[in-house]
mmCIF file of C-alpha atoms in Angstrom:
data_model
loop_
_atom_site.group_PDB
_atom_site.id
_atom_site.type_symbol
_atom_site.label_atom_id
_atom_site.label_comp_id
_atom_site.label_asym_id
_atom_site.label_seq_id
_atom_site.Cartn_x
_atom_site.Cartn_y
_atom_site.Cartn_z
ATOM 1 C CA UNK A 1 0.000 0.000 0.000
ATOM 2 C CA UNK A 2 2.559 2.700 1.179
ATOM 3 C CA UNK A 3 5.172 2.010 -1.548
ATOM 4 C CA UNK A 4 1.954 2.356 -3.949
ATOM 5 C CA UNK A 5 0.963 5.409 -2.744
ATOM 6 C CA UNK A 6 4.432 7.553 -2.278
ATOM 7 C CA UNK A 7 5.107 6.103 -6.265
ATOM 8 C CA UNK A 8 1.614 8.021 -7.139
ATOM 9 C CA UNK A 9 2.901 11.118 -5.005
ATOM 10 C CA UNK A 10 5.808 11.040 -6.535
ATOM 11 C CA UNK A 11 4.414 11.006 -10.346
ATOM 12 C CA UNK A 12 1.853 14.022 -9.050
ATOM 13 C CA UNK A 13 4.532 16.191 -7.918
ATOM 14 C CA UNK A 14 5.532 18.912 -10.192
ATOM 15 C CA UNK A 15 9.101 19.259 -9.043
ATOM 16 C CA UNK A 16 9.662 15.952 -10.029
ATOM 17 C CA UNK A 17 12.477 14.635 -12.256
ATOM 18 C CA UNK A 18 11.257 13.460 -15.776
ATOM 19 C CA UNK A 19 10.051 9.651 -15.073
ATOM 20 C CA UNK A 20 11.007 8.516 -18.487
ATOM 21 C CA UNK A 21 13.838 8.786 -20.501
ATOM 22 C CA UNK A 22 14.240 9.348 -24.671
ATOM 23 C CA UNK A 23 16.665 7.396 -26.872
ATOM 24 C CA UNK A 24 18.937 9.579 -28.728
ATOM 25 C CA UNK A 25 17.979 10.023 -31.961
ATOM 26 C CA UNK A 26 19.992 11.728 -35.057
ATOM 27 C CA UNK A 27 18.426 14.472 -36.607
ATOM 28 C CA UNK A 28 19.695 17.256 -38.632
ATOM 29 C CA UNK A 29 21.309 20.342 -37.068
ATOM 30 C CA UNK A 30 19.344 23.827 -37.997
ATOM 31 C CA UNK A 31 21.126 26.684 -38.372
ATOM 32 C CA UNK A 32 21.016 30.418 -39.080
ATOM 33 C CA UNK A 33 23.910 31.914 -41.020
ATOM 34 C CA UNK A 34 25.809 28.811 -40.220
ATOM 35 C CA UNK A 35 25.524 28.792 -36.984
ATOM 36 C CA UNK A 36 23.887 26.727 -34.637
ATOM 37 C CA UNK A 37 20.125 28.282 -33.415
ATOM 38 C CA UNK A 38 20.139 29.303 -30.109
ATOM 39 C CA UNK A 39 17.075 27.910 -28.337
ATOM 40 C CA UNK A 40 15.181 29.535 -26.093
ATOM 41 C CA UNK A 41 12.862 28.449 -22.942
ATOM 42 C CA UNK A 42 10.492 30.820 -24.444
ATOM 43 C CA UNK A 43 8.384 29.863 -27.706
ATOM 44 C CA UNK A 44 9.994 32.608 -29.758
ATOM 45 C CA UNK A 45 13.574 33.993 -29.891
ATOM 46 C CA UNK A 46 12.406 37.145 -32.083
ATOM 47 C CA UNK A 47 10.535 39.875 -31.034
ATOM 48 C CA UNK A 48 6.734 39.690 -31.824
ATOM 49 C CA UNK A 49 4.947 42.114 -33.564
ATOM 50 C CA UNK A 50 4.245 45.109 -30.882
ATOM 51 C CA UNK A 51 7.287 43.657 -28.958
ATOM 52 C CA UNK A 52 9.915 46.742 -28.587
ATOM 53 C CA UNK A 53 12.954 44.389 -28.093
ATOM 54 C CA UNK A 54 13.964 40.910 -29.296
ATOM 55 C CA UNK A 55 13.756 38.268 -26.252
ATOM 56 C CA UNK A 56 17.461 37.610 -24.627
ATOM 57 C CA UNK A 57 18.565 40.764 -26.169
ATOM 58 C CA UNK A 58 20.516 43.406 -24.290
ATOM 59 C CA UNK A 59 18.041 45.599 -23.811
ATOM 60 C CA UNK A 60 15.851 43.188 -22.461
ATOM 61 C CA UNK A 61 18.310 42.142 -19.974
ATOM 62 C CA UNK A 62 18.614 46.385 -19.410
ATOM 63 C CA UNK A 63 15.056 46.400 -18.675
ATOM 64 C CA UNK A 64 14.225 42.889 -16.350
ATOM 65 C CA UNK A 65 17.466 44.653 -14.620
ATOM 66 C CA UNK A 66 15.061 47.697 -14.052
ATOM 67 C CA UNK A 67 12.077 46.437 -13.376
ATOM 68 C CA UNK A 68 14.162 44.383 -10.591
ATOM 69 C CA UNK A 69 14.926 47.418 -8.925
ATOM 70 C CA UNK A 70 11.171 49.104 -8.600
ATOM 71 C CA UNK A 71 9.853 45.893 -7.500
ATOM 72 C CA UNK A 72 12.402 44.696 -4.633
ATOM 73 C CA UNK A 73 12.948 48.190 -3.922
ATOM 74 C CA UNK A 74 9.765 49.794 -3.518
ATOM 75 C CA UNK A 75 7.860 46.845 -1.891
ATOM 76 C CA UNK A 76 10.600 46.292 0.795
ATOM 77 C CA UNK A 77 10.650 50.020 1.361
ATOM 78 C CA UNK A 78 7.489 49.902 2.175
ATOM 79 C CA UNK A 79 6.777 47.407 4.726
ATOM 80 C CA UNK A 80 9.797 48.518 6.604
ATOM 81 C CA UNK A 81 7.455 48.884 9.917
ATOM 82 C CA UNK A 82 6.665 45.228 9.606
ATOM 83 C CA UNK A 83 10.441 44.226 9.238
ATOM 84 C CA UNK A 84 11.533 45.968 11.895
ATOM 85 C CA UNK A 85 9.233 44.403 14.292
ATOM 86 C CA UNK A 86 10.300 41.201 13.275
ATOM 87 C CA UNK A 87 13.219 41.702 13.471
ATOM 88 C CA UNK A 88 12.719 43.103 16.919
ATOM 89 C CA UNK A 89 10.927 39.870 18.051
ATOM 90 C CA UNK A 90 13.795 37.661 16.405
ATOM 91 C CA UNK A 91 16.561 39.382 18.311
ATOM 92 C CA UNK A 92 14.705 40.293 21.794
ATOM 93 C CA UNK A 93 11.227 37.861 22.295
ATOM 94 C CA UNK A 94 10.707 38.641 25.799
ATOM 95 C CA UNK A 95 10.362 42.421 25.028
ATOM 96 C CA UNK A 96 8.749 42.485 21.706
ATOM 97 C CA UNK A 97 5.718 39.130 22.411
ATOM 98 C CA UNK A 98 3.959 39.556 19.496
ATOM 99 C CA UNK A 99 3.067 41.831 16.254
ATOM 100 C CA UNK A 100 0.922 43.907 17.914
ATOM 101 C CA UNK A 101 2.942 44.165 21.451
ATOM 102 C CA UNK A 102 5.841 44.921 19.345
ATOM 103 C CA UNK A 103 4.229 48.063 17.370
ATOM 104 C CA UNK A 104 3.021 49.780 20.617
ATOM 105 C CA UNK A 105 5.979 49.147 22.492
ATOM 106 C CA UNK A 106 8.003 50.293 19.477
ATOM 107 C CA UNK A 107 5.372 53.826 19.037
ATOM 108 C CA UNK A 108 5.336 54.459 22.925
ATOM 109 C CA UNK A 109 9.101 54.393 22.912
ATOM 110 C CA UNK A 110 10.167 55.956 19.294
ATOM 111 C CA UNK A 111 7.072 57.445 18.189
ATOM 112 C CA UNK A 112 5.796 56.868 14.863
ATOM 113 C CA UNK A 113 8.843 57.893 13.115
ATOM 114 C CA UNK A 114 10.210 54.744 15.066
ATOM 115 C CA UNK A 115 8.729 52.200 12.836
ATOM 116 C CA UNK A 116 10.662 53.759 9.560
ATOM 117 C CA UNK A 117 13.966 53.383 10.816
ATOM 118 C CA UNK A 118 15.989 51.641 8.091
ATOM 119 C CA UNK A 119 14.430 52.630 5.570
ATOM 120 C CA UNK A 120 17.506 54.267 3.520
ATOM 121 C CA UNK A 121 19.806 51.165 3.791
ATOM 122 C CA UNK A 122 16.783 48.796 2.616
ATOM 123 C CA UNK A 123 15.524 50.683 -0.154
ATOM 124 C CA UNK A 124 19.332 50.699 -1.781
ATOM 125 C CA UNK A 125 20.234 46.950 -0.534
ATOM 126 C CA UNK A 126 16.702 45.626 -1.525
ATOM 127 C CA UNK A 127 17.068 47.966 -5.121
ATOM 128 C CA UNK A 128 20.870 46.190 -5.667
ATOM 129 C CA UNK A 129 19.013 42.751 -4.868
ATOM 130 C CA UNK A 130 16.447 43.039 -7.159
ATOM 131 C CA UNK A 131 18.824 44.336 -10.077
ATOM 132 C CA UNK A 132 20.752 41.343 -9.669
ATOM 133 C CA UNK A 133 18.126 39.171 -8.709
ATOM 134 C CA UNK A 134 15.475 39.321 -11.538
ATOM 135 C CA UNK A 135 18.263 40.549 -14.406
ATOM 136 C CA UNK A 136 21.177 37.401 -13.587
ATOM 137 C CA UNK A 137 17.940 35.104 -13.412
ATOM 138 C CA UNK A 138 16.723 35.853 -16.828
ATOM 139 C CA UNK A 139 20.199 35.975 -17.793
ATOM 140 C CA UNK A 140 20.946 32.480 -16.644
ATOM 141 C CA UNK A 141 18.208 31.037 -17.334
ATOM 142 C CA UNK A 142 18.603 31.200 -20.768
ATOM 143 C CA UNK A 143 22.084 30.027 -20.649
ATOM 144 C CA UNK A 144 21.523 26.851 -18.785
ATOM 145 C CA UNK A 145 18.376 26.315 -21.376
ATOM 146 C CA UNK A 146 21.015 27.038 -24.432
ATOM 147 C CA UNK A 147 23.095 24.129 -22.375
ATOM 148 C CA UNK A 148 20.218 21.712 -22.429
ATOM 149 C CA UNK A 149 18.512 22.353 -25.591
ATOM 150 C CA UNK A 150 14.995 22.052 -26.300
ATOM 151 C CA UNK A 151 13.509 19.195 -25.560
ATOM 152 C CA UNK A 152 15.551 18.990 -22.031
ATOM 153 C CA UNK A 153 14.617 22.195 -20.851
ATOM 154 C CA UNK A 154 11.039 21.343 -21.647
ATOM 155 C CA UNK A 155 11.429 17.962 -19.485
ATOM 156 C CA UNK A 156 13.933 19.926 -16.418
ATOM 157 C CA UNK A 157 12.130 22.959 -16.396
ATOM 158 C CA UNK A 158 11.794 23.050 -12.691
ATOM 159 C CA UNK A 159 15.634 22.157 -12.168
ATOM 160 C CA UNK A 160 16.086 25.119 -14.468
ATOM 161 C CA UNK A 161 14.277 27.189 -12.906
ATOM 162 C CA UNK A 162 16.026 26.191 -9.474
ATOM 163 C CA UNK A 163 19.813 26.618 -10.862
ATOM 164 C CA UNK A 164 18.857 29.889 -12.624
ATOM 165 C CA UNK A 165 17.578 31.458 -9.305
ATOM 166 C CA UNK A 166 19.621 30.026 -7.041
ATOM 167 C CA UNK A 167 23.152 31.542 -9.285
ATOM 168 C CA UNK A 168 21.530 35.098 -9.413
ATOM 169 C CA UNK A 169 20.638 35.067 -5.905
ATOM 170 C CA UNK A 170 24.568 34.280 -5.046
ATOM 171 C CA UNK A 171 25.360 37.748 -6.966
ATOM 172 C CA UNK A 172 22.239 39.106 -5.505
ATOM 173 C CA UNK A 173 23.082 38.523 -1.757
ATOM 174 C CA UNK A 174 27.019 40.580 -2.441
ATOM 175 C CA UNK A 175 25.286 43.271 -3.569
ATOM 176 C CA UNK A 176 22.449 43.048 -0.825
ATOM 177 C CA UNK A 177 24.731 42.320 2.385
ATOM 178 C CA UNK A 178 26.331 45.661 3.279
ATOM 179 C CA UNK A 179 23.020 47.480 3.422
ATOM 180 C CA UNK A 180 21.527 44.929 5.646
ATOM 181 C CA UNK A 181 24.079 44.785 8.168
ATOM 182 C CA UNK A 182 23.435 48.195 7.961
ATOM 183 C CA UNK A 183 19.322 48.265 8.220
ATOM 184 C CA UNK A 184 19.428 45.162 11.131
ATOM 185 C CA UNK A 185 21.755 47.304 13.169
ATOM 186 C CA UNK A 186 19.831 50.417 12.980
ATOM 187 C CA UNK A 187 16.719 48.353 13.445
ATOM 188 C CA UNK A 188 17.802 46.033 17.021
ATOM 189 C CA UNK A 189 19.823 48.729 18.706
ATOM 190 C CA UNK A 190 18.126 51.422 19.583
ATOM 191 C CA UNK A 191 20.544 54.564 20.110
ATOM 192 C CA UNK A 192 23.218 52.535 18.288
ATOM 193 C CA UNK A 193 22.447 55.188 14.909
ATOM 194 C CA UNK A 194 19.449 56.259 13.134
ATOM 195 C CA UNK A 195 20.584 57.464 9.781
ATOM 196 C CA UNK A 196 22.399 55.319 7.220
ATOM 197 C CA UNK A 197 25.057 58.238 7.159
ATOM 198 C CA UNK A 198 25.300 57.781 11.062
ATOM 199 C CA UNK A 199 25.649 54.323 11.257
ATOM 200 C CA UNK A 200 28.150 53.417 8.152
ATOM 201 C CA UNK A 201 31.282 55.155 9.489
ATOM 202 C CA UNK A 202 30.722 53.912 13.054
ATOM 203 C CA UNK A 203 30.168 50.300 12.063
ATOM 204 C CA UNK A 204 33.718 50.537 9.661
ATOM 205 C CA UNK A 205 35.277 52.207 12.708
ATOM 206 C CA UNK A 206 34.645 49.470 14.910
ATOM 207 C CA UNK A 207 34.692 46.201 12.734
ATOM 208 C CA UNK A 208 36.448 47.427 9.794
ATOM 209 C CA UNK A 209 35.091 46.227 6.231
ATOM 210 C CA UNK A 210 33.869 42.728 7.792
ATOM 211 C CA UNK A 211 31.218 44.704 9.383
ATOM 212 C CA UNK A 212 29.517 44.898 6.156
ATOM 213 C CA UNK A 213 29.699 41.107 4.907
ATOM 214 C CA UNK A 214 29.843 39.073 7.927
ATOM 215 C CA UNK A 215 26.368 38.271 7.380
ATOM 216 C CA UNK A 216 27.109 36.853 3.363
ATOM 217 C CA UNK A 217 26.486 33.342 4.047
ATOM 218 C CA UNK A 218 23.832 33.775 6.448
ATOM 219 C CA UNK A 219 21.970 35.674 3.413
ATOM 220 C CA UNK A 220 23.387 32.792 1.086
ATOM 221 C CA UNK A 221 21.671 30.048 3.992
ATOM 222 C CA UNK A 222 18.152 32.262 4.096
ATOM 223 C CA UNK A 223 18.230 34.276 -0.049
ATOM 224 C CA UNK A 224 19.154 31.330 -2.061
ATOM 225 C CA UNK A 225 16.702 28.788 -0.625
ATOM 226 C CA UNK A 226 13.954 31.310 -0.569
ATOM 227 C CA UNK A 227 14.693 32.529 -4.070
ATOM 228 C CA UNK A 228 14.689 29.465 -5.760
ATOM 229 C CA UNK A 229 10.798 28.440 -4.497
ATOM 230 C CA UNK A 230 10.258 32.150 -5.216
ATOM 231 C CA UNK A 231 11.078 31.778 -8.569
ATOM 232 C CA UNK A 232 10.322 28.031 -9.386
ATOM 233 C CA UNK A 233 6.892 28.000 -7.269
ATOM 234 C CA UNK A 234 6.240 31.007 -9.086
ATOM 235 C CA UNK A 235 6.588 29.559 -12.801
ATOM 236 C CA UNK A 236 5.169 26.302 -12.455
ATOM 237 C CA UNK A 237 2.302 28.002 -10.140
ATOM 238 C CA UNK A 238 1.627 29.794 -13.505
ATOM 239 C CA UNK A 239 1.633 26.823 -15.494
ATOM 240 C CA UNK A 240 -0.600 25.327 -12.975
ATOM 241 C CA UNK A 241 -3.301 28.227 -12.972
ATOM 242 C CA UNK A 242 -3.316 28.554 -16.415
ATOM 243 C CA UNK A 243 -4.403 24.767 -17.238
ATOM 244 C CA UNK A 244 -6.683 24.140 -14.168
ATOM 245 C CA UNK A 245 -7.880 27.329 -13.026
ATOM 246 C CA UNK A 246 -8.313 29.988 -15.763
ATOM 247 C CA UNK A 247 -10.910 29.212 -18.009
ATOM 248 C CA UNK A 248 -9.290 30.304 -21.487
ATOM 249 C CA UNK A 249 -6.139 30.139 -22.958
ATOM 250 C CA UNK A 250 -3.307 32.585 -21.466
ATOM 251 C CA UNK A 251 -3.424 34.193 -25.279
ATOM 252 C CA UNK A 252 -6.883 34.858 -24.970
ATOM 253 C CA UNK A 253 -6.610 36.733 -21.681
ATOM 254 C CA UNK A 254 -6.269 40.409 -21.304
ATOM 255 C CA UNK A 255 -3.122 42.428 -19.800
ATOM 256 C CA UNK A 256 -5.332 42.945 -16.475
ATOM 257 C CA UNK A 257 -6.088 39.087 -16.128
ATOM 258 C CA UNK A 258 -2.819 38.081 -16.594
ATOM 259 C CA UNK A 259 -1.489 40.518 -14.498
ATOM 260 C CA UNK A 260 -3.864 38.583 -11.802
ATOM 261 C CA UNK A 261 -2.812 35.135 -12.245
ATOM 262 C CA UNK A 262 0.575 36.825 -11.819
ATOM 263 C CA UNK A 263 -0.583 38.118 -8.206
ATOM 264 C CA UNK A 264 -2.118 35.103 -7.136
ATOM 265 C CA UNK A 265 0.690 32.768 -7.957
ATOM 266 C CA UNK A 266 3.318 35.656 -6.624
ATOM 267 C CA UNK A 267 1.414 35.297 -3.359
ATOM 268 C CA UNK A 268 1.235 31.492 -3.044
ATOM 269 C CA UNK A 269 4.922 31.350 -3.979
ATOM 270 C CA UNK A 270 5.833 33.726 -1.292
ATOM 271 C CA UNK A 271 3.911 31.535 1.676
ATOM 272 C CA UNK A 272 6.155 28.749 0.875
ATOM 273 C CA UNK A 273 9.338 31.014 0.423
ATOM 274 C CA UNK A 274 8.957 32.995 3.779
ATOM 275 C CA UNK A 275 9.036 29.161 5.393
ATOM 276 C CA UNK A 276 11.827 27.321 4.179
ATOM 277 C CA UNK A 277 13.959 30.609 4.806
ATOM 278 C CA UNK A 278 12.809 31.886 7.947
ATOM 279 C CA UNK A 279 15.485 30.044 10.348
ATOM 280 C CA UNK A 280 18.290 31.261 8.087
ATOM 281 C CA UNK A 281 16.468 34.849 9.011
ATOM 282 C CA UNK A 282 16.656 34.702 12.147
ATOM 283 C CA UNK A 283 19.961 33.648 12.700
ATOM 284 C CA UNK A 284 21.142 36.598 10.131
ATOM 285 C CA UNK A 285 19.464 39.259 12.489
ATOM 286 C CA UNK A 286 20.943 38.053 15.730
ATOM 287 C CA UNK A 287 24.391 37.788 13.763
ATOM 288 C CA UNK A 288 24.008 41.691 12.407
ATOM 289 C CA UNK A 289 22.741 42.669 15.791
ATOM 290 C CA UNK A 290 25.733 40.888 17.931
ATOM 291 C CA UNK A 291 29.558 42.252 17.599
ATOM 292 C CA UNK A 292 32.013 39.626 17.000
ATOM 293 C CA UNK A 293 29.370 36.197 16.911
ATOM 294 C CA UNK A 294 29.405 33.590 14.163
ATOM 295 C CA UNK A 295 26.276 31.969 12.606
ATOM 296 C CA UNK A 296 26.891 28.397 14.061
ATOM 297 C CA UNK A 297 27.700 30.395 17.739
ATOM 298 C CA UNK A 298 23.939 32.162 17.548
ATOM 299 C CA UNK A 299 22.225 28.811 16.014
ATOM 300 C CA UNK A 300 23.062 26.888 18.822
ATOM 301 C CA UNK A 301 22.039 29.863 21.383
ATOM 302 C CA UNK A 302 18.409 30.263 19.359
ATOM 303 C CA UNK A 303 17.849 26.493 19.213
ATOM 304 C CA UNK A 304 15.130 24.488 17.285
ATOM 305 C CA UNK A 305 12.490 26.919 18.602
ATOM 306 C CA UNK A 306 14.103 30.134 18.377
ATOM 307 C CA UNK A 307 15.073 30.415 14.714
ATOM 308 C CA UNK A 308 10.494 30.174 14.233
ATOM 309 C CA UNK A 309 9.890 33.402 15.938
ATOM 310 C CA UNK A 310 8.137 35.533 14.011
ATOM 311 C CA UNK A 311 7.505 33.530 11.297
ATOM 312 C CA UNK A 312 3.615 34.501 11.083
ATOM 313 C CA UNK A 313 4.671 38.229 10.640
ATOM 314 C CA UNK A 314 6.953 37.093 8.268
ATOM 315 C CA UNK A 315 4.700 35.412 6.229
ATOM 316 C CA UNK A 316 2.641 37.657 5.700
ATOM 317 C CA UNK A 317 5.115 40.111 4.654
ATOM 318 C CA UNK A 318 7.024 37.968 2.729
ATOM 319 C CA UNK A 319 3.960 36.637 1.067
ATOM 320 C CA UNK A 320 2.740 40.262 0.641
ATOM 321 C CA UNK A 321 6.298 41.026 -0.452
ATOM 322 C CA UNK A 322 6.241 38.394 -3.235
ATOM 323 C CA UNK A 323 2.681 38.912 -4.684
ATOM 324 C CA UNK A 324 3.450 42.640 -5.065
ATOM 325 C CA UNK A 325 7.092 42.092 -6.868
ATOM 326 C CA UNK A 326 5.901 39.470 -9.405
ATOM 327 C CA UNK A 327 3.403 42.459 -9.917
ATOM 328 C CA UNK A 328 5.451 45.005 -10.245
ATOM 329 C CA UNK A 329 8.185 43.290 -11.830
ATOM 330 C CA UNK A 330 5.225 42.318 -15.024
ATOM 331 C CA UNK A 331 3.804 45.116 -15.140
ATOM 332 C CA UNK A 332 7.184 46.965 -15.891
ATOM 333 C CA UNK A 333 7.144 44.043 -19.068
ATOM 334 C CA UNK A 334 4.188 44.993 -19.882
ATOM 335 C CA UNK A 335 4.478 48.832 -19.979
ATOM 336 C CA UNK A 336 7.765 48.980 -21.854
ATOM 337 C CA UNK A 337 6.117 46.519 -24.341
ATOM 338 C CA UNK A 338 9.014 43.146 -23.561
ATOM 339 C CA UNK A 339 8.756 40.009 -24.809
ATOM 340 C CA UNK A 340 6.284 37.775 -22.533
ATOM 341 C CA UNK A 341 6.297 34.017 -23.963
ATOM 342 C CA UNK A 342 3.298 31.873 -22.220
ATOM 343 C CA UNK A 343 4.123 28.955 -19.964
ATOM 344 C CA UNK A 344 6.428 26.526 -21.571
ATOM 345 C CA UNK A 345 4.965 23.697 -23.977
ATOM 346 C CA UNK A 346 6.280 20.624 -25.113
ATOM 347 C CA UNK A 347 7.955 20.881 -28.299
ATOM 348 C CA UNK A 348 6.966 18.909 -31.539
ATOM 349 C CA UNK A 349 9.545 17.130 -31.540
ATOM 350 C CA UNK A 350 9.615 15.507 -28.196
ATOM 351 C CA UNK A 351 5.798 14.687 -28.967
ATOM 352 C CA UNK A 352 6.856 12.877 -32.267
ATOM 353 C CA UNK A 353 9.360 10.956 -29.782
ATOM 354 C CA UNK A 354 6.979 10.046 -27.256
ATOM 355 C CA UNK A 355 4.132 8.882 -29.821
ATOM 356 C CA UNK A 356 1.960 11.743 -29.024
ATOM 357 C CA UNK A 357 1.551 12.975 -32.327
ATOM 358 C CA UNK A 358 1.435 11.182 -35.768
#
């Protein structure tokens, strides 16, 4: 019975390896100019009629690059209050309880303005992240589909998805780290500084550059696991939605309803994401908030049930967080008219291989 069942489980999951395998068969090479086509994830390599760029090109990179920055950026800009109360109840439980406790104790003791401290370090940081983030993803992904070819990066998508994230978010995390050592310290010391301009020279006066990326692997442990079910939840979440849930064909849909789908698999995406990072979160905010501690040192002194505090407020943020960037972040695609290929089908030729076509 049990072996029975996990094999069907295993079949129904969509992360799931390919559970057959093709023999190789000879076919003739295409080529362009003669050279070798590139191929593409997407279903066209050319730009479409109304498209203003050609997919892959540089200025599509450019702009994915862009619209990385408004939609990190902006979004963690503005639920700074919530990050900085859970951050508060990561580094100091018995003071800060709960959401709520920790807003009023945070307004009765810093007024209002209180809950916006950090704000400069993690609207640069977060802008840097998403640069790097969304532009390297779209970047590699592409490459590693060029290295597969076709009819493999139809059959790995997922793994694709996972290796593409997972190398941008290693850039992503260099560019992100200074700033928030920056924003944590600012955030779980009170009187330590309150402006970035305050607290950058006195952290490099008393730690030196280290100061600033101390807290690199810790964002590699907690960025990298969360970006890769950001991004990978997020694409096959699409697939998903459009084949079950939306009634018509994603080429039939308007702008506004894709834009939707986009929101609603952003969202679901970001429940899972805000989970499987959330220990890796709390270690980096003790580490940022603590002079001269390592991240195996403050592990052991949180313990199983330490690194889980706060995790509802940082779902909600996170999943917040998510929805709204996926949003953003197609919208900006949409506006300056980029290339927007529908979820991935299985090409001809695979069909022809598997006998699903004559």
């Amino acid at each position: 019975m049990y072996p029975t069942a996990l094999t069907q489980l295993a079949r129904a999951n969509p992360f799931s390896a390919p559970l057959f395998s093709l023999q190789k068969v000879e076919e003739p090479q295409q080529s362009v100019h003669g050279q070798r086509q590139t191929r593409r994830l997407a279903a066209a390599a050319t730009a479409d009629e109304g498209d203003s760029c050609e997919f892959g090109s540089q200025k599509y990179f450019v702009l994915c690059g862009f619209g990385g920055i408004l939609s990190c950026g902006t979004t963690h800009t503005a639920v700074v209050p919530l990050d900085l109360v859970k951050c508060r109840m990561q580094v100091n439980p018995d003071k800060y309880k709960s959401i709520g406790n920790g807003f009023s104790v945070t307004v009765r003791e810093d007024g209002v303005r209180g809950l916006a401290k950090g704000w400069a370090p993690t609207f640069i940081g977060y802008s840097m992240q998403g640069l790097c983030k969304f532009g390297f993803y779209e970047v590699f992904k592409i490459f590693y589909s060029d290295l597969l070819g076709e009819e493999n990066t139809y059959l790995w998508r997922t793994s694709l998805y996972l290796a593409a994230s997972a190398s941008a978010e290693f850039f992503a995390d260099i560019a992100l780290a200074p700033m928030e050592a920056v924003k944590v310290r600012i955030q779980t010391q009170p009187g330590y500084a309150n402006t970035l301009r305050e607290c950058v020279p006195k952290m490099y006066g008393e730690e030196g550059l280290w100061a600033f990326y101390k807290g690199v692997v810790p964002l590699w442990m907690r960025q990298i696991p969360y970006t890769m079910m950001k991004f990978a939840c997020f694409e096959r979440t699409v697939e998903m939605l459009y084949k079950y849930v939306v009634p018509k064909p994603r080429s039939e849909c308007s702008k506004a309803e894709q834009l939707v789908v986009t929101f609603v698999a952003g969202y679901i995406a970001g429940v899972f994401c805000a989970i499987v990072s959330h220990p890796a979160d709390s270690v980096v905010s003790v580490l940022n908030k603590e002079k001269g501690s390592t991240a195996v040192q403050v592990l052991k002194k949180l313990g199983p049930k330490g690194v889980w505090k706060g995790l509802v407020a940082r779902i909600i943020m996170i999943g917040t967080l998510t929805a709204l960037q996926w949003f953003i972040y197609d919208s900006v695609k949409v506006y300056f008219r980029l290339p927007r290929p529908p979820p991935p089908e299985m090409p001809e030729s695979l069909k022809k291989k598997l006998g699903l076509t004559e």
